[in-house]
Amino acid sequence: MEFSRQQWAALRESEPLTLTKQEIINLKGINEELSINEVSEVYLPLSRLLNFYIENNMQNQMVLEKFLGIKNQRVPYIISIAGSVAVGKSTCARVLQALLSRWSTHRRVDLVTTDGFLHPNHVLRERDLMNKKGFPQSYDIQSLVHFVSEIKSGMPRVEAPVYSHLTYDILPGETQVIEQPDILILEGLNVLQSGMDYPQSPLRVFVSDFVDFSIYVDAKEDLLHQWYVNRFLKFRQGAFSDPDSYFRNYAQLSEKEAIDVANNIWQEINGKNLLQNILPTRERANLILIKGDHHEVERVKLRK
């Protein structure tokens, strides 16, 4: 089913906006616009829909607990968010986390990105995969699937590796601890990928098998390319100038040189990954947010 923004916004009904203007500003990513209208017209109806699904899921769990004679088995509801580099997955994830955690039920919502399950840079170099970062072969997919499996099994404590976008690598010895949240939002390029995307993998299950509701954030390729270049230029002015940044050498580039580098990275890595590995997973999603100019969602597709 396809909805215009106006049609989708009407499905908010009377749900109140619980985020302040400053909180919304704090949630947006680099080079993205996030207005109060965007949150009210797009994300509030989505959070309302998700709450219906979550409540239904919890009722089903209660039925199973009653049948098995067990009590208080906490199995998190998993929401995945996929899409291209620079499309705004992280902002979408943060907004949903904020909204879902503020419903009257006060559920605990954790957010994990699959970046933490990339192989460390030294492994990628050994395998000549540094220029394939984000492609299926650059992930430790077995560890990622094991992590999601333990979450869905109701394990009381599960740890995920942590990735630094500053050092462009896994942080040794650092982990994110997940302790039975009510909802887990899993954000990443690869969360909709299945066995078809990992033909060499010995696994028979994949991340998508454990996800309860999946979202794909979509936009035309030319917009994604433009947003990536703009984000690269903003990083050049800020994060790249940090002496610990993996990309610190880019901070010294002229604007023209930086644009050339960003265009090359898009064409050789991110654009190829989008067309080969990410875009083909779009139709597997339960819901697709379709963005236009200025990162604003213009249409929504919801699977029946």
XYZ file of C-alpha atoms in Angstrom:
304
model
C 0.000 0.000 0.000
C 1.337 3.416 -0.933
C 0.586 6.620 0.964
C 1.297 10.237 0.174
C 2.842 12.181 3.035
C -0.522 13.815 3.746
C -2.328 10.455 3.831
C 0.316 8.964 6.097
C 0.318 11.971 8.447
C -3.432 11.537 8.991
C -2.753 8.119 10.512
C -1.094 9.804 13.469
C -4.618 10.516 14.757
C -4.338 12.178 18.176
C -0.950 10.870 19.302
C 0.906 13.720 21.079
C 4.427 14.774 20.151
C 6.599 14.091 23.204
C 9.872 15.526 21.846
C 10.909 19.153 22.242
C 12.336 21.247 19.416
C 15.826 21.051 20.971
C 15.602 17.267 21.341
C 14.693 16.961 17.662
C 17.689 19.127 16.725
C 19.947 16.846 18.810
C 18.642 13.727 17.041
C 19.457 14.743 13.467
C 22.631 13.624 11.710
C 25.305 15.475 9.789
C 23.939 17.216 6.667
C 20.338 16.297 7.433
C 17.227 18.329 8.033
C 14.819 17.092 10.697
C 11.856 19.342 11.398
C 9.063 19.093 13.912
C 6.744 18.507 10.953
C 8.852 15.549 9.796
C 8.654 13.951 13.224
C 4.925 14.676 13.584
C 3.843 13.680 10.068
C 6.148 10.725 9.401
C 7.616 9.256 12.580
C 4.639 9.625 14.941
C 2.319 7.602 12.660
C 5.119 5.047 12.267
C 5.637 4.783 16.020
C 1.871 4.361 16.455
C 1.861 1.493 13.934
C 4.871 -0.121 15.624
C 3.167 0.084 19.001
C 0.207 -1.868 17.641
C 2.573 -4.539 16.332
C 4.542 -4.633 19.583
C 1.423 -4.960 21.730
C 0.212 -7.819 19.544
C 3.613 -9.496 19.805
C 3.554 -9.228 23.594
C 0.088 -10.810 23.718
C 1.370 -13.705 21.612
C 4.274 -14.132 24.034
C 1.845 -14.263 26.942
C -0.118 -17.022 25.204
C 3.061 -19.052 24.738
C 4.157 -18.454 28.343
C 0.753 -19.614 29.573
C 0.935 -22.748 27.446
C 4.491 -23.559 28.589
C 3.847 -22.651 32.212
C 6.616 -20.051 32.414
C 6.532 -16.429 33.539
C 8.200 -13.155 32.591
C 10.207 -14.440 29.650
C 11.464 -11.217 28.073
C 12.066 -11.511 24.352
C 12.853 -8.139 22.727
C 10.911 -6.973 19.693
C 13.477 -6.324 16.944
C 13.078 -3.501 14.430
C 15.630 -3.253 11.620
C 16.431 -0.138 9.596
C 18.251 -0.509 6.267
C 19.203 1.781 3.407
C 22.147 3.366 1.625
C 25.059 5.241 3.093
C 24.020 8.907 3.672
C 20.262 8.237 3.433
C 19.647 9.002 7.104
C 19.263 5.545 8.692
C 20.898 6.651 11.933
C 18.616 9.662 12.341
C 15.575 7.498 11.632
C 16.769 5.001 14.270
C 17.395 7.691 16.898
C 13.996 9.332 16.341
C 12.166 6.020 16.629
C 14.147 5.127 19.738
C 13.160 8.430 21.344
C 9.489 8.160 20.388
C 9.002 4.488 21.265
C 10.654 4.912 24.658
C 8.229 7.725 25.565
C 4.951 5.951 25.001
C 2.777 5.566 28.079
C 4.051 2.000 28.509
C 7.605 3.384 29.051
C 9.330 0.580 27.193
C 13.113 0.337 27.193
C 14.508 0.745 23.686
C 18.125 -0.033 22.785
C 19.853 0.847 19.515
C 22.672 -1.147 17.921
C 24.373 -0.551 14.567
C 25.795 -3.421 12.544
C 28.981 -1.375 11.957
C 30.321 -3.036 15.100
C 30.295 -6.357 13.276
C 32.576 -5.209 10.474
C 35.858 -7.093 10.471
C 38.662 -5.002 12.036
C 40.800 -3.083 9.556
C 43.771 -5.427 9.952
C 41.566 -8.339 8.840
C 40.171 -6.335 5.921
C 43.705 -5.449 4.822
C 44.794 -9.090 5.004
C 41.851 -10.018 2.794
C 42.258 -7.009 0.475
C 38.801 -5.744 1.435
C 39.439 -2.174 2.634
C 37.809 -0.877 -0.554
C 34.845 -3.194 0.058
C 33.941 -1.923 3.516
C 30.178 -2.245 3.919
C 29.937 -5.016 1.299
C 28.643 -8.383 2.627
C 32.134 -9.933 2.699
C 33.436 -7.186 5.026
C 31.220 -8.293 7.927
C 31.709 -10.997 10.518
C 28.234 -12.223 9.677
C 28.504 -15.272 11.918
C 29.094 -13.075 14.992
C 26.262 -10.749 13.974
C 23.791 -13.606 13.555
C 24.930 -15.111 16.876
C 24.376 -11.737 18.578
C 20.844 -11.319 17.205
C 20.024 -14.954 17.976
C 21.011 -14.489 21.625
C 18.951 -11.297 21.849
C 15.916 -13.089 20.431
C 16.468 -16.042 22.757
C 15.963 -13.727 25.728
C 19.535 -13.916 27.002
C 19.871 -11.601 30.036
C 23.137 -10.011 28.862
C 24.546 -9.832 25.320
C 27.548 -7.806 24.157
C 28.141 -6.173 20.782
C 31.464 -4.807 19.459
C 31.749 -1.037 19.046
C 32.817 0.726 15.841
C 34.352 4.202 15.720
C 33.621 6.400 12.710
C 36.502 8.597 13.872
C 39.187 5.897 13.715
C 37.264 3.994 11.017
C 37.813 0.750 12.934
C 36.522 -1.535 15.667
C 37.460 -0.264 19.143
C 39.522 -3.013 20.824
C 38.085 -4.188 24.129
C 35.000 -1.951 23.962
C 31.521 -3.453 23.903
C 27.926 -2.308 24.054
C 25.977 -4.306 26.618
C 22.362 -5.204 25.839
C 20.285 -6.400 28.803
C 16.854 -7.547 27.701
C 15.323 -4.336 26.367
C 11.668 -4.366 25.375
C 12.638 -3.215 21.886
C 15.912 -3.442 19.979
C 16.466 -1.235 16.932
C 19.110 -2.714 14.649
C 20.432 -0.254 12.070
C 22.769 -1.058 9.198
C 23.389 -1.558 5.509
C 22.979 -5.316 5.732
C 20.024 -5.987 8.033
C 17.726 -7.094 5.196
C 20.265 -9.372 3.548
C 19.693 -13.120 3.488
C 21.414 -16.304 2.358
C 21.300 -15.143 -1.263
C 23.639 -12.302 -0.298
C 26.128 -14.581 1.497
C 26.400 -17.601 -0.844
C 29.687 -18.761 0.740
C 28.360 -18.636 4.307
C 27.871 -21.938 6.166
C 24.959 -20.340 8.059
C 21.378 -21.305 7.348
C 19.841 -18.362 9.219
C 20.490 -14.647 8.826
C 19.764 -11.395 10.637
C 16.533 -10.876 8.706
C 15.174 -14.160 10.123
C 15.129 -12.667 13.643
C 13.617 -9.280 12.767
C 9.978 -8.580 13.676
C 9.541 -5.418 11.600
C 11.856 -4.040 8.924
C 12.172 -0.529 7.518
C 14.033 0.589 4.399
C 14.913 4.283 4.001
C 14.970 5.047 0.279
C 15.938 7.897 -2.056
C 17.002 8.307 -5.674
C 20.646 7.517 -6.347
C 21.504 11.041 -7.498
C 20.195 12.446 -4.200
C 22.146 9.863 -2.193
C 25.306 10.738 -4.124
C 24.756 14.457 -3.495
C 24.051 13.891 0.218
C 27.192 11.778 0.571
C 29.381 14.475 -1.018
C 27.811 17.193 1.155
C 28.342 15.089 4.276
C 31.962 14.447 3.281
C 32.553 18.205 2.975
C 31.065 18.803 6.435
C 33.234 16.067 7.916
C 36.244 17.691 6.240
C 35.510 20.895 8.137
C 34.926 19.091 11.433
C 35.635 15.457 12.316
C 38.401 14.974 9.721
C 40.490 17.676 11.423
C 40.689 15.590 14.620
C 44.275 14.213 14.912
C 42.825 10.771 15.748
C 40.680 10.696 12.620
C 41.451 8.008 10.053
C 40.666 10.608 7.376
C 42.721 13.460 8.891
C 44.687 13.876 5.647
C 41.468 14.834 3.878
C 41.118 17.902 6.120
C 43.936 19.578 4.181
C 42.260 19.170 0.795
C 40.814 22.120 -1.058
C 37.047 22.011 -1.565
C 37.453 20.960 -5.202
C 39.898 18.187 -4.243
C 37.540 17.018 -1.472
C 34.600 16.891 -3.888
C 36.694 14.834 -6.323
C 37.669 12.400 -3.537
C 34.062 12.088 -2.317
C 32.788 11.489 -5.860
C 35.411 8.804 -6.369
C 34.542 7.058 -3.069
C 30.877 7.095 -4.020
C 31.470 5.742 -7.513
C 33.972 3.062 -6.505
C 32.529 1.918 -3.159
C 29.233 3.267 -1.843
C 27.401 3.552 -5.154
C 28.441 0.050 -6.199
C 27.459 -1.392 -2.825
C 24.073 0.310 -3.098
C 23.292 -1.132 -6.515
C 24.771 -4.592 -5.939
C 23.878 -5.372 -2.332
C 21.593 -2.848 -0.624
C 18.940 -1.777 -3.146
C 18.050 -5.400 -4.070
C 16.922 -5.936 -0.438
C 14.473 -3.009 -0.445
C 11.343 -4.972 -1.354
C 11.896 -7.344 1.577
C 11.092 -4.528 4.012
C 7.748 -4.249 5.782
C 7.809 -0.480 5.293
C 9.666 1.847 2.915
C 10.201 5.546 3.638
C 10.813 7.348 0.337
C 12.719 10.612 0.642
C 12.908 13.556 -1.715
C 14.874 16.791 -1.531
C 16.095 18.059 1.860
C 15.866 14.565 3.380
C 12.086 14.874 3.691
C 9.933 11.762 3.408
C 7.470 12.234 0.548
C 5.817 8.812 0.344
C 5.458 5.685 2.445
C 4.958 2.113 1.284
C 3.564 -0.433 3.734
C 3.418 -4.133 3.017
C -0.038 -5.641 3.554
